[in-house]
XYZ file of C-alpha atoms in Angstrom:
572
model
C 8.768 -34.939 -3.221
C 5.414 -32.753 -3.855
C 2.537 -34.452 -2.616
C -0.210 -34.222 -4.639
C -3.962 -35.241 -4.285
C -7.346 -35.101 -5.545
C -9.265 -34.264 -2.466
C -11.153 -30.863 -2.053
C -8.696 -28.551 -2.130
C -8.366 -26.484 1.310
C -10.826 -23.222 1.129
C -9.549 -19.921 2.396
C -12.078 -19.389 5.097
C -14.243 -16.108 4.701
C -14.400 -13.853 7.074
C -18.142 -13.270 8.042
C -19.451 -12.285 11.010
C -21.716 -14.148 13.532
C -25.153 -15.024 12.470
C -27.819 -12.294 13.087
C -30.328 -12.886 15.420
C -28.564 -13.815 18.657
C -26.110 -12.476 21.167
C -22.929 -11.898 20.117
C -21.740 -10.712 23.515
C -21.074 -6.884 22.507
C -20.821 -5.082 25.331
C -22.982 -2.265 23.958
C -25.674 -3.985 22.344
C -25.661 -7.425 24.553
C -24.561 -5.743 28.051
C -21.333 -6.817 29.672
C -22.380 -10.242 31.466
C -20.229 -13.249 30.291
C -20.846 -15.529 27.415
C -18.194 -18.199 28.189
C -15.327 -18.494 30.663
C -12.877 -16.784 29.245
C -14.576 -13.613 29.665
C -15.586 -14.993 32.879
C -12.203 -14.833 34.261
C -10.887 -11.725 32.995
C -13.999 -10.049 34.542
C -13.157 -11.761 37.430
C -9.741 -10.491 37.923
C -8.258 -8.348 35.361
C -4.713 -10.307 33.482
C -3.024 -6.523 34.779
C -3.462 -7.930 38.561
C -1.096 -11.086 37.876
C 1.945 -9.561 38.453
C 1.818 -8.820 42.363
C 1.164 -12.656 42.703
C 4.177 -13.690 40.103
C 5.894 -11.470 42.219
C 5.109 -11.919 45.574
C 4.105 -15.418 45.792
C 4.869 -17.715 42.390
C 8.393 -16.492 41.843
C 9.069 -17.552 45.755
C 7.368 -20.838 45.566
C 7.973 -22.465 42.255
C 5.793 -23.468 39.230
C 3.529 -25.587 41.356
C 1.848 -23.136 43.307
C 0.391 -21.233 39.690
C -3.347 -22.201 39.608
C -4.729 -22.569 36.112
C -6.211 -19.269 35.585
C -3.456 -17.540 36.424
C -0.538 -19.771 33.964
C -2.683 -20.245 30.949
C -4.500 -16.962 30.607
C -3.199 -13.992 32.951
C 0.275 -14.818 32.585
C 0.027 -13.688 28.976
C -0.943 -9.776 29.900
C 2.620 -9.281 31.496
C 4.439 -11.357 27.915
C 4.855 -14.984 29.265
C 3.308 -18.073 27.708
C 4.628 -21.854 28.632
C 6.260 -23.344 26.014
C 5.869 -26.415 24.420
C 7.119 -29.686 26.317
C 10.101 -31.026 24.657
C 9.621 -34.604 22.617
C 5.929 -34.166 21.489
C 5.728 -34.457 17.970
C 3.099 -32.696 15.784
C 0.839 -35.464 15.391
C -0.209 -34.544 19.175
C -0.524 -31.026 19.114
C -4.239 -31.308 18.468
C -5.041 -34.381 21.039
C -3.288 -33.104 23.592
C -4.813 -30.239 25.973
C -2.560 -27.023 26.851
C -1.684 -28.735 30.545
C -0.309 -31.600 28.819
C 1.598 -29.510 26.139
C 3.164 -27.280 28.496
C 6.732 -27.111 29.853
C 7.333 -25.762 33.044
C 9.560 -22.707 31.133
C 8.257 -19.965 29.654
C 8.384 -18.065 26.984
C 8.596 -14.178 27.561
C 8.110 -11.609 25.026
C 9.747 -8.111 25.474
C 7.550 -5.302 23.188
C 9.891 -2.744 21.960
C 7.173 -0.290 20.380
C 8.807 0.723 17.109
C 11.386 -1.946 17.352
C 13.561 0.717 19.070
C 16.933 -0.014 21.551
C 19.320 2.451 23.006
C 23.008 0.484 23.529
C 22.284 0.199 26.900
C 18.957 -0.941 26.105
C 20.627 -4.105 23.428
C 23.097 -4.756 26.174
C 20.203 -5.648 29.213
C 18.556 -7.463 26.623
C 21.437 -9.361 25.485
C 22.598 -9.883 29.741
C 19.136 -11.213 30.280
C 19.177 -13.767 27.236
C 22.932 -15.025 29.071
C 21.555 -15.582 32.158
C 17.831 -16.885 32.295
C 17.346 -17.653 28.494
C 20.174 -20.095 27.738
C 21.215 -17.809 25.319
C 17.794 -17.997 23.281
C 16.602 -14.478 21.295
C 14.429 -14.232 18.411
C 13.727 -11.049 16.934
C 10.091 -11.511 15.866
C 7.861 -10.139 12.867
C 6.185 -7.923 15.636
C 9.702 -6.329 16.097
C 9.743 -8.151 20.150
C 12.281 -9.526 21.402
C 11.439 -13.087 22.463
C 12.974 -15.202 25.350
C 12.727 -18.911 25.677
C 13.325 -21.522 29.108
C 12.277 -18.496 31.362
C 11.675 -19.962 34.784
C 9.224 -17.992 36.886
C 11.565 -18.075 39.648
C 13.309 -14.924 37.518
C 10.431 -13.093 36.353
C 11.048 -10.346 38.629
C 14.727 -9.898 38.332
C 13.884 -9.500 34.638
C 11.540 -7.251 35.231
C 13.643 -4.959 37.136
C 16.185 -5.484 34.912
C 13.913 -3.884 31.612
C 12.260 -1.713 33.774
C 15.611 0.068 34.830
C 16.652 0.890 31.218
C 13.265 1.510 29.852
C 11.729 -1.554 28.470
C 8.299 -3.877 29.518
C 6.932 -6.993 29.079
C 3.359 -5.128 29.878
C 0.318 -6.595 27.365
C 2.816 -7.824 25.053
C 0.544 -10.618 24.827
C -3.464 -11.285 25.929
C -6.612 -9.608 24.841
C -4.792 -6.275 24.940
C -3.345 -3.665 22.982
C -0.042 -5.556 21.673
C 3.193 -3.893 20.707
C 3.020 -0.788 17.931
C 4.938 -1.682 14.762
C 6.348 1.616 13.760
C 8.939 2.424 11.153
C 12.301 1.561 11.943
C 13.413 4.687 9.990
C 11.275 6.849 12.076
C 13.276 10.311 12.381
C 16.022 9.599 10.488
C 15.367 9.004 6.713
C 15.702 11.597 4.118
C 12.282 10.922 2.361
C 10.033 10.316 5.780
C 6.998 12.252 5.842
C 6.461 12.793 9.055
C 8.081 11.054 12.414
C 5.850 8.870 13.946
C 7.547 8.318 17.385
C 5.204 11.102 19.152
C 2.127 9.261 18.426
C 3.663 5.868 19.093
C 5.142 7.793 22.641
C 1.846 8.881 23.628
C -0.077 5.810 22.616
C 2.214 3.940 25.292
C 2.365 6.398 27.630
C -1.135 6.812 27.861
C -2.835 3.496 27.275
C -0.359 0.487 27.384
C -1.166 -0.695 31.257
C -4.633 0.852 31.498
C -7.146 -1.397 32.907
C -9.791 0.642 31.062
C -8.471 -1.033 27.810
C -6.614 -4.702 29.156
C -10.262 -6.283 28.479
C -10.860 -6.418 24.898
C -12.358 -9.199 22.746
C -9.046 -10.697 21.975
C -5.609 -9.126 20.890
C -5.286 -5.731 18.708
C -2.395 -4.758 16.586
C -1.407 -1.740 15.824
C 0.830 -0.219 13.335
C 1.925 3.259 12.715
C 4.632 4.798 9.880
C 5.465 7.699 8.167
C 7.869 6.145 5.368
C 6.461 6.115 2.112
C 8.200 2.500 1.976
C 4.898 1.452 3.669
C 7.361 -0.097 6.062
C 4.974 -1.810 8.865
C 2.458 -4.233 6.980
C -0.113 -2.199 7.824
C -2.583 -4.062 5.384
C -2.889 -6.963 8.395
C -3.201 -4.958 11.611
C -6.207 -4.189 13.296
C -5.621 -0.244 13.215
C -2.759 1.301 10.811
C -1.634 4.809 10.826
C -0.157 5.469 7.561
C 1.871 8.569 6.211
C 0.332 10.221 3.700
C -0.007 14.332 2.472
C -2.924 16.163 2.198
C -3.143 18.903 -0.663
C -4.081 21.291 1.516
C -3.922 20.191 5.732
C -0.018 18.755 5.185
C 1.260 15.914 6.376
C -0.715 13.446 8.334
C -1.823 9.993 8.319
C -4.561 7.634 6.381
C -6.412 5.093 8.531
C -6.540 1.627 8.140
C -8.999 -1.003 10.324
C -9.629 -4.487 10.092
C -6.962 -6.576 9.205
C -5.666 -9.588 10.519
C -4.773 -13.372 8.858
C -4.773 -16.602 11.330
C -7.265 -19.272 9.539
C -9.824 -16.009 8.538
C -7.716 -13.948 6.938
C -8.886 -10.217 5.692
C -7.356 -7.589 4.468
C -7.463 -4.604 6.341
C -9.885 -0.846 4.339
C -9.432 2.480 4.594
C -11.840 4.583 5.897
C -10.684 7.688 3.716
C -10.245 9.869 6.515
C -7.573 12.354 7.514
C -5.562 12.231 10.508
C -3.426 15.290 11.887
C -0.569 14.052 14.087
C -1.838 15.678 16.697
C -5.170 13.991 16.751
C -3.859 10.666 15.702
C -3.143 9.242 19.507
C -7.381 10.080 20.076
C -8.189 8.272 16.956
C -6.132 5.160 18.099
C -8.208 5.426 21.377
C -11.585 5.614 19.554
C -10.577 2.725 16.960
C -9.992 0.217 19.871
C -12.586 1.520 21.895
C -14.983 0.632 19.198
C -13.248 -2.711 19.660
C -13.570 -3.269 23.098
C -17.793 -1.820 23.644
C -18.924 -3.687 19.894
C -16.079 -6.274 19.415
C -17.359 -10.476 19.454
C -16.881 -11.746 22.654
C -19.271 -14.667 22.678
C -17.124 -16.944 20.364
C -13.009 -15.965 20.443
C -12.962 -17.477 16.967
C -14.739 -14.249 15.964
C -13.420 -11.723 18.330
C -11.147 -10.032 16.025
C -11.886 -6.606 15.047
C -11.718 -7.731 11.231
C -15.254 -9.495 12.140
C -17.023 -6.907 13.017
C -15.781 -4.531 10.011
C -17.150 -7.449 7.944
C -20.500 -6.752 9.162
C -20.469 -3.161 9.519
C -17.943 -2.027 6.539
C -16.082 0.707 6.502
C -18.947 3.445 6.018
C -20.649 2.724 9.302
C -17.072 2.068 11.233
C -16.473 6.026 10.032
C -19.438 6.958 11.038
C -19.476 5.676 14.668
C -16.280 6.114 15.313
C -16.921 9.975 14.260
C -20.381 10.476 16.081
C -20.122 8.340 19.167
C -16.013 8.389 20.162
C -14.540 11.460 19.011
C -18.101 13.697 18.560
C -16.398 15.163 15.326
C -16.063 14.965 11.518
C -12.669 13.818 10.040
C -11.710 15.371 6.941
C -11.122 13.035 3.673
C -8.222 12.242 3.019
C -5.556 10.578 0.131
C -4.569 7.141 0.054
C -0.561 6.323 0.710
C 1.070 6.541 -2.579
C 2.957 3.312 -4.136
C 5.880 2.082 -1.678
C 8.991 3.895 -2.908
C 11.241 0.854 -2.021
C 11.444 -2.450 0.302
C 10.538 -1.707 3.659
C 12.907 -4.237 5.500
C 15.781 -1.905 5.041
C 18.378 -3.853 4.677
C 21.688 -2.394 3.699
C 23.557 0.853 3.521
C 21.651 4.140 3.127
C 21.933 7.993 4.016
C 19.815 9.555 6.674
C 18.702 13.200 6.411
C 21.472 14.269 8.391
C 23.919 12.728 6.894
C 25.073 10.332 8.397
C 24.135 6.437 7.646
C 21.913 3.545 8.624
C 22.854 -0.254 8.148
C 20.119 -2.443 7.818
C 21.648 -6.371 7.843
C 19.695 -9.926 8.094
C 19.707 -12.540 10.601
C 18.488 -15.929 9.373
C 14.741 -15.905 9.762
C 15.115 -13.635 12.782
C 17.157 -16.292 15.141
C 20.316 -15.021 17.100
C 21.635 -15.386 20.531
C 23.030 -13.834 23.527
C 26.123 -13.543 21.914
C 25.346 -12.028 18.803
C 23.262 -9.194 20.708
C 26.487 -8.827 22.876
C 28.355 -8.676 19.510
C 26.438 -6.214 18.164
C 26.483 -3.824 20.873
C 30.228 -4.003 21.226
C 29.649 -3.414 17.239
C 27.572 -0.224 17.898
C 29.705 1.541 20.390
C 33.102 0.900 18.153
C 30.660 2.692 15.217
C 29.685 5.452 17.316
C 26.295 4.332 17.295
C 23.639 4.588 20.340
C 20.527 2.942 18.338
C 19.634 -0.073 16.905
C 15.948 -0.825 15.694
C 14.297 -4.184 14.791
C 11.564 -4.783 11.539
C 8.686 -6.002 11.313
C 10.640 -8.642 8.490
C 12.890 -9.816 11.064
C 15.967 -7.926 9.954
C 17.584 -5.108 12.377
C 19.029 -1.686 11.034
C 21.167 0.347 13.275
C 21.795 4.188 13.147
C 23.761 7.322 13.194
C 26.889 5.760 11.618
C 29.688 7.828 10.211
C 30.481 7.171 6.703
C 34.045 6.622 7.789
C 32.317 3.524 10.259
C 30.357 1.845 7.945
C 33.184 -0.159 6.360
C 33.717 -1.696 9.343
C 30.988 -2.242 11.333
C 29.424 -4.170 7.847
C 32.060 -6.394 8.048
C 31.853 -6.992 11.777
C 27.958 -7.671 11.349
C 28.826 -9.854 8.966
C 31.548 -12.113 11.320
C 27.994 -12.277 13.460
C 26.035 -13.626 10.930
C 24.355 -10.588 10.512
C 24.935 -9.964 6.154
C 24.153 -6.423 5.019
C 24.230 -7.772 1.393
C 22.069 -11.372 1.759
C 20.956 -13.772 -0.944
C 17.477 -12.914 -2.434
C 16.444 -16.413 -0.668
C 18.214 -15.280 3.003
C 16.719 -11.398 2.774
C 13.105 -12.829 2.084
C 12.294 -15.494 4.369
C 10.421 -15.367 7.532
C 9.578 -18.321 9.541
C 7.331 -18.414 12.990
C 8.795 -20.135 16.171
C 7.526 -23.994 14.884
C 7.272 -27.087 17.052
C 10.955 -26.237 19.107
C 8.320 -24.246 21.492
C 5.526 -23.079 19.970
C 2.456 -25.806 21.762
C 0.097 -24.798 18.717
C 2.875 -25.606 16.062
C 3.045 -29.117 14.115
C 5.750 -28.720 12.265
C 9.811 -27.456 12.639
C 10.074 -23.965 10.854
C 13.360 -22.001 12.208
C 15.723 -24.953 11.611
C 13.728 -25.995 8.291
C 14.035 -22.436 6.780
C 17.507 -21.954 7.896
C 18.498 -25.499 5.308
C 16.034 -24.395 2.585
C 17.929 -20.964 2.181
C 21.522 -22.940 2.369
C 20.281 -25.049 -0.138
C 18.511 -22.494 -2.355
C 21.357 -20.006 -2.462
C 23.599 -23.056 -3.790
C 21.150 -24.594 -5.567
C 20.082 -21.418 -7.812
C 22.918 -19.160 -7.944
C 22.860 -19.627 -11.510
C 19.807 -17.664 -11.375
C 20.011 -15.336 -8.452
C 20.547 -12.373 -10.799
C 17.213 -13.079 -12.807
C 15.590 -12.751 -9.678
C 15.131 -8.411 -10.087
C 11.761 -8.729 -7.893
C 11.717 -10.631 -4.629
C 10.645 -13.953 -3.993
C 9.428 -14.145 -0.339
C 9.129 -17.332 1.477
C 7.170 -17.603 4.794
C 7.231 -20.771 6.798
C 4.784 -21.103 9.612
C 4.151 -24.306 11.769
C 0.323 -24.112 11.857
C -2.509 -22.759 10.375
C -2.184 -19.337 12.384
C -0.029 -17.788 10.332
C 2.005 -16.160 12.274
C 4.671 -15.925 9.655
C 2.545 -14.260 7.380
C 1.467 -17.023 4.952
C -1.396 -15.817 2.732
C 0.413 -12.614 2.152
C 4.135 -14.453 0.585
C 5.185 -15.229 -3.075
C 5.263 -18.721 -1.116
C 3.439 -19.359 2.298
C 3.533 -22.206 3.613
C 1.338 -23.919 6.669
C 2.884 -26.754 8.476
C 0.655 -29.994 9.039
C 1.022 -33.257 8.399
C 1.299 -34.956 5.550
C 0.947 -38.888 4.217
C 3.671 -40.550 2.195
C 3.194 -44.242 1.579
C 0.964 -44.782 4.123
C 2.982 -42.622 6.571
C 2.459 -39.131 8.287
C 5.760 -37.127 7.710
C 6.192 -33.300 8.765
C 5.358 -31.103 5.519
C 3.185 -27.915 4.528
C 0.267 -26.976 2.852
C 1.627 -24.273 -0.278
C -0.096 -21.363 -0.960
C 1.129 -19.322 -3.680
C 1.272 -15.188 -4.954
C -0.045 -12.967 -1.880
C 1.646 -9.996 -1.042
C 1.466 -6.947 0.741
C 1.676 -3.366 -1.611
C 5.250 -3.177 -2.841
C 7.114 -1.492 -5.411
C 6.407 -4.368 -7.528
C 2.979 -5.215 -6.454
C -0.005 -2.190 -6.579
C -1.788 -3.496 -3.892
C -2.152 -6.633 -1.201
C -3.837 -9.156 -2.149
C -4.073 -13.013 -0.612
C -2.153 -16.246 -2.081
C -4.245 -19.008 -3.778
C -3.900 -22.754 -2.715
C -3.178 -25.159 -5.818
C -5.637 -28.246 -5.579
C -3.648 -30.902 -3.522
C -0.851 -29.162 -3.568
C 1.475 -29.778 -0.429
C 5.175 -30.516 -0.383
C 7.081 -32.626 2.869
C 9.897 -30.676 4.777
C 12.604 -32.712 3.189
C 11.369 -31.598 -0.231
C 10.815 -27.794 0.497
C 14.373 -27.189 -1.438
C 13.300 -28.981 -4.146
C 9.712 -27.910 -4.911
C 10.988 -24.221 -4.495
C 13.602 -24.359 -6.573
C 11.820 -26.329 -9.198
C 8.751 -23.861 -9.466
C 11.378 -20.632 -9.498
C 13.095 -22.533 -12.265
C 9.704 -22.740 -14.297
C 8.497 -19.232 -12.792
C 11.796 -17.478 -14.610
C 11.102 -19.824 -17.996
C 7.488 -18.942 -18.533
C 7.154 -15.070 -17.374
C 6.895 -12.119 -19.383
C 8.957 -9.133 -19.556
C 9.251 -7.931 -15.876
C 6.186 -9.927 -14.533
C 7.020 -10.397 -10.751
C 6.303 -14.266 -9.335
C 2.827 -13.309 -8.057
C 1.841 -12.103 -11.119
C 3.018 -15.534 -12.865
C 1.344 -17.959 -9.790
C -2.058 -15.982 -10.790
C -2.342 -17.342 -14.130
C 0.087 -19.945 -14.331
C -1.599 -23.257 -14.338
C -1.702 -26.059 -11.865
C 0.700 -27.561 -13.769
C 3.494 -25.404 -13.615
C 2.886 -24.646 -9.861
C 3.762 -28.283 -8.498
């Protein structure tokens, strides 16, 4: 059933930045002195310095002996964040504090920059989800890997496992510079523009792990690509590097500040400069920079870098970041042209040299020990040595010989890993959700997982109308985590009243996107007044409103298109 009522409808909440007039805790207008305990803490002792004591003293002595500090906030610079207690339903998320949410497990959070693994790098990963995960692996829409039921006990032993083969757990979470989405095609695709694994290489070799930037304001994505599929989302990350060519300097990149979604959500600008590859690892360091000395610290419901771009706009961000943090000009430079095609990837394509990549879907980005042992047993019998993840949750591997493909499709397929999904499996994402998320109210992964068996049943009669995508996003709060305001169909978990009675549902919003082929340019989904549907119902109101969607559009309109002028009506 759609619940409907006649309350104010929920606003999307503008992002403006803090009132004038009063400290906003910017480090180079307000001096560095604390405005509220978390900075107090991580002035204190930086989250970097956490690890000798996981190490050498909580890993020996249990859970107990982890002070506060240390679990809720410090923990997170080295990828590990409790997880929610088991039994709590939603309707205590928000009267509960984080002590009394927490499990004594953790969840850990491997950042594979550019979603990259060797063989021997997927077969560690998949070892250490057998033996301290219970078999839990979740390929995120950050392209991590992430662990659940970690026990602190084997922290280190994981550690040493990654570390051996290459891989780190360092700032993949905390007020740091989080993993680099980077194109999963990067070096291999016939129509790249340029090969964005130097930049993304020197970025972490240079800067991930350097107390100099593990203090910022709050967290800062990055995202860097030289596919003209527009591959990484870069419209929502604090700092995108995007491949573009210049009519006379050659290939290089266009940069993009300021976005981010949670309950603010903004769309990131452009600040019409130029980027050589060779200068593009410097301009990363000035963008966060910027970041860390002007960023909001006073309130962290502000201390995003989209809040300060709000106040200064893109002009003055160019101009500071020119005069005061690289003491040069950038040349102008082109926007990105139009995406050339989907940037998850999935399926079978030719690489430059070539030979083939396989891109193939997972169900909203859940698999297992077993299915990453599958698939590297898949990989060697193909010949392959690389797999990479997407920012869409899917996973593409590489370097297969046309004579392989056959075969390894149909083995990724006996994993329930489809190179050829349903419109409904290929385009929905959902977050983690109450399993073991302690911010979530609501079930996603296991809701998502019945809404796509019921929509590819219920509307396979229809599935070849469907010639643009339809993407559904299912988050379990208002954080949006899965993307919500920029899907066909987002939708934020809360509770919602039937009959007198809180049941688990979701707000709906309706027609965002992020530039496609099929869509010029991002823009944010609308709410419908009183529009929310329970999790029961999710088949039903999608199916019904893709049934009226394909009887009321024109002549190649895309959904998005429809939701914007459709009217209330036809959206419930």
């Amino acid at each position: 059933m759609t619940v409907t009522d006649h309350s104010a409808a929920d606003a999307r909440p503008a992002t403006r930045p803090p009132r004038a007039g009063r400290s906003n805790g910017q480090w180079k207008v307000d001096g560095t002195t604390p405005l509220n305990g978390n900075e107090e803490w991580k002035q204190q002792d930086g989250g970097l310095n956490v690890r000798e004591r996981i190490e050498q003293v909580y890993s020996r002595e249990g859970f107990a002996s982890i002070p506060p500090q240390d679990l809720s906030g410090r923990f997170r610079w080295w990828g590990l964040y409790t997880q929610r207690k088991p039994g709590i339903d939603g309707g205590r998320t928000a009267q509960l504090d984080d002590t009394e949410l927490s499990d004594e497990y953790f969840m850990l959070r491997v950042r594979l920059d550019g979603g990259a693994l060797t063989l021997e790098q997927l077969r560690t990963v998949a070892e250490l989800s057998r033996d301290f995960a219970r078999g839990t692996a979740d390929i995120s829409d950050r392209q991590n890997i992430q662990y659940h039921w970690i026990r602190v006990e084997d922290v280190p032993e994981i550690w040493r496992r990654l570390e051996a083969v290459g891989l780190q757990t360092t700032e993949a979470c905390g007020d740091t510079p989080r993993v680099i989405l980077g194109s999963p095609l990067a070096g291999i695709a016939k129509d790249e523009i340029l090969d964005p694994t130097p930049v993304i290489d020197e970025i972490l070799q240079r800067y991930v792990g350097d107390p100099e930037l593990a203090n910022l304001p709050r967290k800062f994505k990055s995202a860097i690509t030289g596919h003209p599929s527009l591959d990484v989302v870069h419209e929502i990350n604090d700092i995108s590097l995007v491949g573009v060519r210049h009519p006379e300097l050659g290939a290089g990149y266009d940069l993009w500040v300021g976005g981010g979604l949670s309950t603010s959500p903004r769309l990131a600008e452009r600040l019409g400069v130029f980027v050589a590859p060779d200068e593009a690892a410097e301009v990363w360091l000035g963008v966060i920079s910027i970041f860390r000395d002007y960023g909001y610290r006073r309130l962290r419901n502000k201390a995003r870098l989209k809040f300060l771009l709000a106040e200064w706009g893109p002009k003055r961000f160019r101009e500071v970041l020119e005069t005061e943090y690289l003491g040069r000009a950038l040349p102008d430079g082109p926007p990105p042209a139009p995406p050339t095609g989907p940037g998850d990837h999935v399926g079978v394509h030719e690489q430059k040299d070539g030979r083939f990549y396989v891109g193939a879907a997972p169900t909203v980005g859940r698999i297992s020990a077993d299915v990453l042992l599958g698939l590297a047993d898949l990989l060697e019998a193909a010949g392959s040595q690389r797999v990479r993840l997407t920012p869409h949750q899917k996973l593409v591997v590489l370097d297969v010989a046309a004579d392989r493909v056959e075969a390894l499709a149909a083995g990724l397929e006996t994993l329930g890993l489809t190179t050829d999904p349903s419109p409904f499996r290929r385009n929905t994402m959902a977050c983690t959700g109450i399993e073991f998320c302690k911010l979530a109210i609501v079930e996603t992964k296991a809701t998502a997982a019945t809404a796509i068996r019921e929509l590819e049943q219920r509307l396979a009669d229809v599935a070849p109308q469907l010639d643009t995508p339809i993407t559904l996003n299912v988050n379990g709060c208002p954080n949006s985590c899965a993307r919500i305001q920029v899907a066909d169909i987002g939708l934020k978990g809360q509770l919602v009243t039937i009959d007198g009675e809180q049941t688990p549902g979701f707000q709906v919003h309706l027609g965002g996107g992020l530039a496609s082929v099929d869509r010029d340019e991002a823009g944010l989904g609308r709410t419908v007044r009183g529009l929310k549907v329970t999790a029961d119902d999710l088949p039903d109101y999608v199916e019904r409103v893709v049934r009226t969607f394909l009887s009321q559009r024109e002549s190649g309109e895309s959904f998005s298109t429809w939701t914007r002028r459709a009217d209330e009506g036809a959206l419930q």
